[in-house]
Amino acid sequence: MTEAADRVFLNGEVHALTDPDETHEAVAVRDGRIVRLGRTYDVEFLAGVDTDVVDLEGRVLLPGFIDAHTHLATVGRTLVHADLSEADSPAEAVDRLAERAETVEEAARDADAPGAAETAGSTAGWVLGYGYDESAWADERYLTRADLDRVSTDRPVAAFREDMHVAGVNGVILDRFDDALAAAPDGTVPTDDAGDPTGVLVEAAIDPIYEAIEADPAGTRAAVEAGLKRCGELGITAFHDMVRNSHAPRIYRDLEAADELTARVRINYWSDHLDALREVGLATDAGSEFVAVGAIKSYTDGSFGGRTARLAEPYADDPEETGQWVVDPEELGELVAEATAAGYQFTAHAIGDKAIRAVLDAYETDAAGDREASRHRIEHVELADDAAIERLAEGGVVASVQPNFLKWAGDDGLYEARLGEERTARTNRYRDMLDAGVRLAFGSDGMPMGPLLGVHHAVNAPADGQRLSVTEALRAYTQGAAYAGFDEDRLGTIEVGTRADLVAVETSPWETPEAIRDIDVAMTVVDGEIVYDGR
């Protein structure tokens, strides 16, 4: 007699997202794995006395989304601290920070007041905001000292642009970090006509601030738990976290040990963790079903928002500027060779065309070994030319990209301002990459998290070379991201034997491609367990 299932999902529209795509009505799960697909009539036979029967009532069931690039603790901090992502002007951003400042004041007066835990440790007393995007404002400028001094002249106040490559700080921070900022690389601490810092910091100048506000374990846990809750609401069942000098890896393992981790995490460690990982024997893919080591990560350049992405030709709105190296090509090549020799997957942030070429050069050295087997990645790949796309495909390099960035590709958007109209059409070339045979893995960079938002942008992209079909975009956010983490045999599709990581959505993205971003997540399932139910 066939053993009963733990849970069955019936009366749905189940898309396996295999190639070719299969559709079914029902799924049965046992011990966290898919054990049967088919018609509701057939799957119902596996429903025993103790089986949880879930009636999907016609909803669409998909493989769980995998966010191939995020910063979960930062996402959580956005939810805990001031969320500036919806601010439509500098004034509104300041207002949101002022509201947060009131909470910080309350926490300072009473250690037991709401918000005390969230401001614990090194961030106690700081007023922090995350996620502003000045390119969407009529007054298109960064937040400055003048803005943030309006929030407080007694407490440190910092507001981070959504790409985390630009920050605004108030006078308290400029005074407190005067020595560190004086030693920052040229061009990273802009000054006004009088030679005084404007309060805008870019790239390496922000590092002392990041170090100062890195939360203690309790604060990190609060941020991680907030981020995990958001994952459930968005249908994210696994994610690749980019980690540096954070308690997050410890928190993930603590949550797993307590059976409280509600999504799978693959940790991509910053390159300065390489020696420690090698010393304790944590290689790529080491770990458990829920927490595993991913790649060694580095930067090359900055961002378009900060005009620090490295370009072959100058910026359209600053003809004297071609961006910055955060890690120069020679150092990058050494890091790639060292990590690859030790058996690690490698991934590098590269946005501008010159930076993308530099990463490909590093990967194509003899020291890089078997490039296709190593599945080296490039994060972002925003401005890749034809030659770079061909090299990505030939080298088996995964393009770990963020389709939500296409929000900047419309008329009068950030890309057009920074790059001009012609180069804007050559950004985020997902159609061209896929047609060339490049492996696409979709993620969000937390800007914001939201797979359906990303799929919407990819399906409705303005240029032919950017646009994907609904199925292609969904696959990039499922099996493509799974491949980037060596997980394609267990995650990313709905097949007998794969883990039961699933997301049910209220309406079909194939039927409403122009409104995918508006589709609600009804249920999120991880390893067969319902971690979010929004029905």
XYZ file of C-alpha atoms in Angstrom:
535
model
C 0.000 0.000 0.000
C 1.328 3.478 -0.877
C 2.267 5.547 2.167
C 0.053 8.585 2.780
C 1.338 12.066 2.075
C 1.984 14.625 4.797
C 0.279 17.338 2.788
C -1.501 17.533 -0.565
C -2.293 20.597 -2.668
C -5.395 20.078 -4.785
C -7.463 21.914 -7.418
C -4.714 24.229 -8.556
C -2.867 25.231 -11.701
C 0.566 23.753 -11.042
C 3.449 24.916 -13.234
C 6.501 22.702 -12.861
C 8.687 25.215 -14.812
C 10.582 22.314 -16.329
C 11.651 22.430 -19.952
C 9.233 21.959 -21.623
C 6.943 23.262 -18.922
C 4.549 20.764 -17.379
C 1.224 21.687 -15.840
C -0.759 19.700 -13.295
C -3.674 20.119 -10.917
C -2.242 18.760 -7.697
C 0.917 17.958 -5.729
C 1.600 15.544 -2.870
C 4.376 16.058 -0.323
C 6.017 13.643 2.092
C 9.042 14.297 4.322
C 9.621 17.633 2.640
C 9.784 16.225 -0.891
C 7.432 16.121 -3.858
C 6.150 12.541 -4.173
C 3.400 12.873 -6.783
C 2.137 15.271 -9.444
C -0.985 14.924 -11.480
C -4.716 15.352 -11.525
C -6.532 16.122 -8.287
C -8.320 12.784 -8.640
C -4.993 10.881 -8.644
C -3.248 12.842 -5.901
C -6.238 12.590 -3.567
C -5.480 8.894 -3.167
C -2.422 9.881 -1.087
C -4.547 11.779 1.437
C -4.673 9.754 4.637
C -6.238 10.371 8.024
C -3.406 12.678 9.140
C -2.759 14.346 5.773
C -3.194 18.109 5.613
C -5.372 18.761 2.562
C -4.915 22.207 1.005
C -7.511 23.266 -1.547
C -5.835 25.758 -3.868
C -9.215 26.758 -5.279
C -7.766 27.410 -8.722
C -4.692 29.340 -7.581
C -1.411 29.038 -9.489
C 1.282 26.946 -7.786
C 4.909 27.589 -8.737
C 8.333 26.511 -7.478
C 9.401 28.725 -4.598
C 11.268 31.849 -5.642
C 15.027 31.980 -5.019
C 16.513 35.455 -4.611
C 20.050 34.989 -5.967
C 21.360 38.273 -4.552
C 20.146 39.997 -1.448
C 21.324 41.412 1.885
C 18.736 40.070 4.273
C 19.912 41.850 7.412
C 19.795 45.149 5.493
C 16.306 44.309 4.234
C 15.336 43.653 7.833
C 16.870 46.915 8.976
C 14.783 48.730 6.386
C 11.735 47.229 8.076
C 13.042 48.014 11.585
C 14.518 51.472 10.948
C 13.223 54.243 8.668
C 12.072 52.935 5.299
C 12.892 55.645 2.770
C 12.021 53.617 -0.314
C 8.584 55.215 -0.727
C 9.707 58.775 0.030
C 8.890 60.950 -2.978
C 11.090 63.914 -2.062
C 13.990 64.895 0.217
C 11.454 66.531 2.539
C 9.467 63.311 2.931
C 12.656 61.347 3.561
C 13.543 63.799 6.319
C 10.050 63.458 7.790
C 10.403 59.665 7.914
C 13.773 59.972 9.603
C 12.289 62.406 12.107
C 9.608 59.839 12.983
C 12.320 57.244 13.511
C 14.227 59.717 15.695
C 11.204 59.898 18.020
C 11.312 56.104 18.437
C 15.034 56.250 19.171
C 14.400 58.930 21.784
C 11.760 56.748 23.438
C 14.130 53.788 23.492
C 16.835 55.942 25.038
C 14.464 57.064 27.816
C 13.231 53.590 28.598
C 15.263 50.490 27.796
C 12.050 48.453 27.826
C 10.188 50.705 25.401
C 9.154 49.385 21.964
C 12.107 49.696 19.619
C 14.731 49.175 22.327
C 15.787 45.763 21.025
C 15.992 47.048 17.475
C 18.371 49.829 18.473
C 20.475 47.607 20.710
C 24.242 47.376 20.560
C 26.341 49.684 18.435
C 23.297 51.236 16.718
C 21.770 52.461 19.989
C 21.091 56.164 19.674
C 21.573 56.239 15.898
C 18.830 57.386 13.547
C 19.089 55.295 10.393
C 17.143 55.221 7.150
C 17.480 52.919 4.166
C 16.401 52.761 0.557
C 16.002 56.279 -0.852
C 16.203 56.763 -4.614
C 16.732 60.368 -5.617
C 16.302 59.528 -9.311
C 12.542 59.295 -8.681
C 12.382 62.761 -7.085
C 11.577 66.019 -8.870
C 14.461 67.484 -6.849
C 16.973 64.907 -8.043
C 19.753 65.153 -5.476
C 21.342 63.166 -2.678
C 20.460 63.737 0.963
C 23.029 66.024 2.587
C 24.197 67.234 5.957
C 21.786 70.167 5.708
C 18.869 67.751 5.328
C 19.920 65.427 8.115
C 20.814 68.152 10.595
C 17.089 68.949 10.466
C 16.472 65.513 11.963
C 18.970 65.921 14.789
C 22.064 67.873 15.705
C 22.601 65.728 18.814
C 22.359 62.181 17.518
C 24.122 60.549 14.547
C 21.801 60.399 11.536
C 22.552 58.450 8.353
C 20.425 57.818 5.265
C 21.524 55.185 2.761
C 20.689 55.264 -0.924
C 19.033 52.023 -1.997
C 22.192 50.755 -3.732
C 24.205 51.277 -0.497
C 26.947 52.993 -2.531
C 25.903 56.490 -1.391
C 25.034 57.715 2.092
C 24.008 61.036 3.580
C 25.156 61.880 7.111
C 24.624 64.725 9.525
C 27.146 66.944 11.262
C 27.406 64.660 14.296
C 28.750 61.862 12.094
C 31.073 64.159 10.146
C 32.577 65.348 13.414
C 32.763 61.896 15.001
C 34.438 60.316 11.967
C 36.542 63.308 10.955
C 39.865 61.413 10.975
C 38.527 58.413 9.077
C 36.878 60.593 6.441
C 40.022 62.660 6.034
C 41.827 59.439 5.122
C 39.162 58.276 2.661
C 40.084 57.940 -1.039
C 39.894 61.048 -3.208
C 36.429 61.834 -4.507
C 34.565 59.801 -1.894
C 33.850 62.742 0.465
C 32.438 65.529 -1.731
C 32.866 69.108 -0.498
C 31.076 72.381 -1.170
C 32.546 75.574 -2.610
C 33.985 76.436 0.805
C 35.762 73.074 1.014
C 33.465 71.655 3.717
C 32.020 68.119 3.464
C 28.481 68.162 2.094
C 27.495 65.144 4.153
C 27.317 62.949 1.041
C 29.633 59.934 1.209
C 30.319 57.443 -1.572
C 31.947 54.023 -1.759
C 34.889 53.482 0.644
C 34.101 56.616 2.661
C 30.971 54.849 3.951
C 32.890 51.859 5.343
C 33.598 53.398 8.788
C 29.883 54.132 9.129
C 28.933 50.576 8.206
C 31.400 49.235 10.757
C 30.013 51.524 13.452
C 26.375 50.568 12.920
C 26.839 46.826 12.488
C 24.396 45.428 15.002
C 25.249 43.079 17.847
C 23.816 39.519 17.724
C 20.485 40.591 19.240
C 20.060 43.462 16.792
C 21.103 41.268 13.865
C 18.622 38.593 14.891
C 15.810 41.151 15.007
C 16.715 42.322 11.492
C 17.083 38.779 10.121
C 13.741 37.686 11.572
C 12.050 40.727 10.047
C 13.665 39.892 6.704
C 12.599 36.239 6.886
C 9.027 37.258 7.583
C 9.129 39.437 4.485
C 10.516 36.515 2.452
C 7.469 34.464 3.342
C 5.122 37.252 2.310
C 6.868 37.503 -1.077
C 7.071 33.777 -1.871
C 10.847 33.596 -1.369
C 11.819 30.126 -0.172
C 15.598 30.493 -0.565
C 18.071 33.317 -0.998
C 21.763 33.974 -1.515
C 22.943 36.419 1.138
C 25.951 38.680 0.566
C 27.711 38.844 3.930
C 30.630 40.772 5.374
C 31.560 41.271 9.037
C 28.071 40.306 10.145
C 26.554 38.099 12.820
C 24.002 36.894 10.242
C 25.693 33.505 9.498
C 25.631 32.677 13.191
C 21.992 33.771 13.441
C 21.006 31.552 10.487
C 22.602 28.518 12.112
C 21.028 29.313 15.486
C 17.600 29.603 13.843
C 18.130 26.339 11.976
C 19.153 24.550 15.184
C 15.960 25.810 16.834
C 13.901 24.733 13.789
C 12.916 28.375 13.252
C 14.587 29.114 9.908
C 11.795 29.672 7.389
C 13.869 29.935 4.186
C 17.036 28.349 2.858
C 20.144 30.511 2.741
C 23.356 30.222 0.764
C 25.957 32.579 2.226
C 28.304 34.369 -0.181
C 31.174 35.602 1.979
C 33.209 38.710 1.273
C 36.752 37.918 0.100
C 38.350 38.980 3.393
C 36.663 35.908 4.968
C 38.528 33.532 2.633
C 41.353 32.652 5.020
C 38.951 31.938 7.887
C 36.692 29.762 5.725
C 39.642 27.831 4.383
C 41.079 27.358 7.875
C 37.885 25.799 9.263
C 37.261 23.739 6.125
C 34.049 25.415 4.965
C 34.188 25.056 1.189
C 31.560 26.086 -1.335
C 28.434 23.956 -0.772
C 29.479 22.946 2.749
C 26.634 23.007 5.221
C 23.126 21.643 5.497
C 19.886 21.562 3.560
C 19.070 24.997 4.955
C 22.366 26.844 5.506
C 25.267 26.417 3.096
C 28.424 28.207 2.007
C 28.183 29.840 -1.400
C 30.787 31.871 -3.236
C 33.623 34.179 -2.277
C 32.480 37.675 -3.222
C 34.287 40.828 -4.230
C 33.591 44.177 -5.831
C 35.090 45.788 -8.884
C 33.226 49.071 -9.349
C 30.442 51.107 -7.750
C 26.994 52.099 -8.997
C 25.322 54.204 -11.676
C 23.447 56.112 -8.985
C 26.724 57.252 -7.452
C 28.453 57.665 -10.858
C 31.028 55.161 -9.588
C 30.272 52.238 -11.935
C 33.386 51.860 -14.161
C 32.676 52.811 -17.777
C 34.662 52.612 -20.974
C 33.162 55.968 -22.017
C 32.293 58.932 -19.755
C 28.975 59.479 -18.035
C 26.420 61.391 -20.085
C 25.804 63.835 -17.234
C 29.476 64.168 -16.207
C 31.853 64.040 -19.194
C 34.890 64.097 -16.880
C 33.829 60.975 -14.979
C 34.207 57.296 -15.904
C 33.658 55.796 -12.439
C 35.910 54.179 -9.854
C 37.605 50.898 -9.109
C 36.539 49.656 -5.696
C 38.845 46.680 -6.213
C 41.284 47.187 -9.074
C 41.680 44.509 -11.781
C 45.088 43.327 -10.612
C 43.875 42.734 -7.053
C 40.725 41.094 -8.364
C 42.758 38.676 -10.465
C 44.771 37.674 -7.416
C 41.609 37.121 -5.367
C 40.020 34.976 -8.094
C 43.150 32.860 -8.465
C 43.476 32.324 -4.717
C 39.822 31.444 -4.169
C 39.596 29.184 -7.210
C 42.783 27.334 -6.258
C 41.148 26.616 -2.904
C 38.055 25.221 -4.655
C 35.633 28.096 -4.119
C 33.034 29.505 -6.437
C 33.715 33.209 -6.976
C 31.404 36.103 -7.661
C 32.171 39.744 -8.331
C 30.023 42.863 -8.403
C 30.425 44.492 -11.817
C 28.027 47.071 -13.253
C 29.874 49.147 -15.848
C 31.123 47.697 -19.130
C 34.775 48.167 -18.189
C 34.238 46.411 -14.855
C 32.460 43.475 -16.501
C 35.421 43.024 -18.850
C 37.815 43.084 -15.893
C 35.938 40.258 -14.143
C 35.831 38.170 -17.306
C 39.585 38.717 -17.739
C 40.158 37.445 -14.200
C 37.986 34.383 -14.791
C 39.726 33.534 -18.054
C 43.221 33.224 -16.598
C 44.813 29.785 -16.358
C 44.621 30.048 -12.571
C 40.838 30.132 -12.742
C 40.685 26.402 -13.552
C 37.536 24.755 -14.902
C 35.347 27.840 -15.247
C 32.142 26.060 -16.189
C 32.350 23.571 -13.311
C 33.158 26.338 -10.830
C 30.062 28.342 -11.890
C 31.705 31.663 -11.228
C 29.222 34.518 -11.231
C 29.049 38.204 -12.015
C 26.608 40.223 -9.950
C 24.523 42.871 -11.772
C 26.052 42.831 -15.308
C 24.122 46.005 -16.090
C 26.063 47.271 -19.121
C 27.432 44.300 -21.055
C 28.401 44.650 -24.713
C 28.127 41.891 -27.339
C 31.653 40.624 -26.715
C 31.068 40.389 -22.977
C 27.824 38.448 -23.479
C 29.622 36.011 -25.753
C 32.382 35.586 -23.159
C 29.818 34.988 -20.412
C 28.255 32.195 -22.439
C 31.517 30.593 -23.526
C 32.969 30.668 -20.021
C 29.904 29.264 -18.296
C 29.745 32.374 -16.118
C 26.411 32.916 -14.373
C 24.853 36.356 -14.843
C 23.345 37.068 -11.425
C 21.099 39.985 -12.315
C 18.364 42.123 -10.789
C 15.366 42.722 -13.075
C 13.919 45.282 -10.656
C 16.729 47.574 -11.850
C 14.772 47.965 -15.088
C 12.682 50.527 -13.232
C 15.506 52.923 -14.201
C 15.359 52.042 -17.921
C 12.281 54.068 -18.885
C 12.195 57.501 -20.477
C 13.906 60.137 -18.335
C 15.004 57.444 -15.863
C 18.291 57.100 -14.009
C 19.966 55.164 -16.828
C 19.131 57.796 -19.424
C 20.437 60.549 -17.141
C 23.713 58.738 -16.456
C 24.286 56.919 -19.749
C 22.229 58.604 -22.435
C 19.483 57.078 -24.534
C 21.637 54.754 -26.662
C 23.441 53.075 -23.775
C 20.211 52.839 -21.758
C 18.789 50.421 -24.351
C 21.917 48.283 -23.869
C 21.466 47.837 -20.121
C 20.206 44.615 -18.525
C 20.213 42.649 -21.769
C 18.397 39.551 -20.500
C 16.897 38.586 -23.878
C 20.272 38.867 -25.596
C 22.012 36.963 -22.794
C 19.512 34.120 -22.788
C 19.606 33.827 -26.571
C 23.415 33.643 -26.410
C 23.271 30.777 -23.913
C 24.114 32.711 -20.750
C 22.785 31.275 -17.486
C 20.512 33.885 -15.876
C 19.879 33.961 -12.129
C 17.423 36.576 -10.905
C 17.672 38.351 -7.568
C 16.758 41.697 -6.075
C 19.733 43.159 -4.199
C 16.980 44.093 -1.741
C 16.074 47.092 -3.931
C 13.387 46.076 -3.075
C 12.956 42.350 -2.554
C 10.053 41.092 -4.620
C 10.273 38.321 -7.239
C 6.934 39.168 -8.849
C 8.049 42.780 -9.161
C 11.242 41.617 -10.867
C 9.390 39.262 -13.193
C 7.036 42.107 -14.085
C 9.932 44.366 -15.100
C 11.626 41.638 -17.154
C 8.400 40.809 -19.011
C 7.536 44.462 -19.608
C 11.032 45.816 -20.270
C 11.206 48.751 -22.694
C 13.834 47.345 -25.091
C 13.709 44.133 -27.128
C 17.137 43.053 -25.904
C 15.917 43.217 -22.306
C 12.507 41.569 -22.523
C 11.694 37.971 -21.518
C 8.569 35.853 -21.686
C 6.682 35.115 -18.472
C 8.017 31.551 -18.359
C 11.604 32.654 -18.996
C 11.459 35.280 -16.262
C 9.939 32.861 -13.751
C 12.599 30.277 -14.559
C 15.339 32.826 -13.927
C 13.861 33.414 -10.447
C 13.596 29.661 -9.742
C 15.739 27.134 -11.595
C 18.212 29.770 -12.828
C 18.888 30.970 -9.284
C 19.016 27.344 -8.105
C 21.702 26.605 -10.715
C 23.760 29.558 -9.499
C 23.842 27.874 -6.081
C 24.468 24.284 -7.267
C 20.902 23.452 -6.191
C 19.217 22.628 -9.492
C 18.758 18.953 -8.595
C 16.685 19.753 -5.505
C 15.239 23.255 -5.977
C 13.768 25.463 -8.686
C 11.240 23.104 -10.306
C 8.274 21.014 -9.178
C 9.228 17.418 -9.914
C 9.013 14.133 -8.054
C 12.038 14.046 -5.753
C 12.659 17.781 -5.482
C 12.199 19.593 -2.189
C 8.692 20.899 -1.600
C 9.509 24.625 -1.790
C 6.423 26.184 -3.350
C 4.553 29.457 -3.782
C 0.868 29.840 -4.561
C -0.209 33.081 -6.201
C -3.731 34.437 -6.542
C -3.824 34.933 -10.307
C -1.890 33.690 -13.313
C 1.052 35.827 -14.480
C 0.512 34.386 -17.969
C -3.005 35.844 -18.055
C -2.054 39.305 -16.753
C 1.523 39.935 -17.946
C 1.009 43.694 -17.818
C 0.159 43.551 -14.095
C 2.392 40.837 -12.636
C 3.677 43.224 -9.985
C 0.123 43.457 -8.590
C -0.335 39.697 -8.094
C -0.639 38.663 -4.444
C 1.158 35.729 -2.866
C -1.405 33.407 -1.273
C 0.903 30.869 0.362
C 4.588 30.052 0.767
C 5.785 26.517 1.508
C 9.317 25.552 2.535
C 10.307 21.895 2.793
C 6.632 20.993 2.792
C 5.757 23.321 5.686
C 3.488 26.340 5.223
C 5.528 29.335 6.414
C 3.143 32.013 5.146
C -0.597 31.832 4.519
C -2.194 34.948 3.113
C -5.392 33.354 1.814
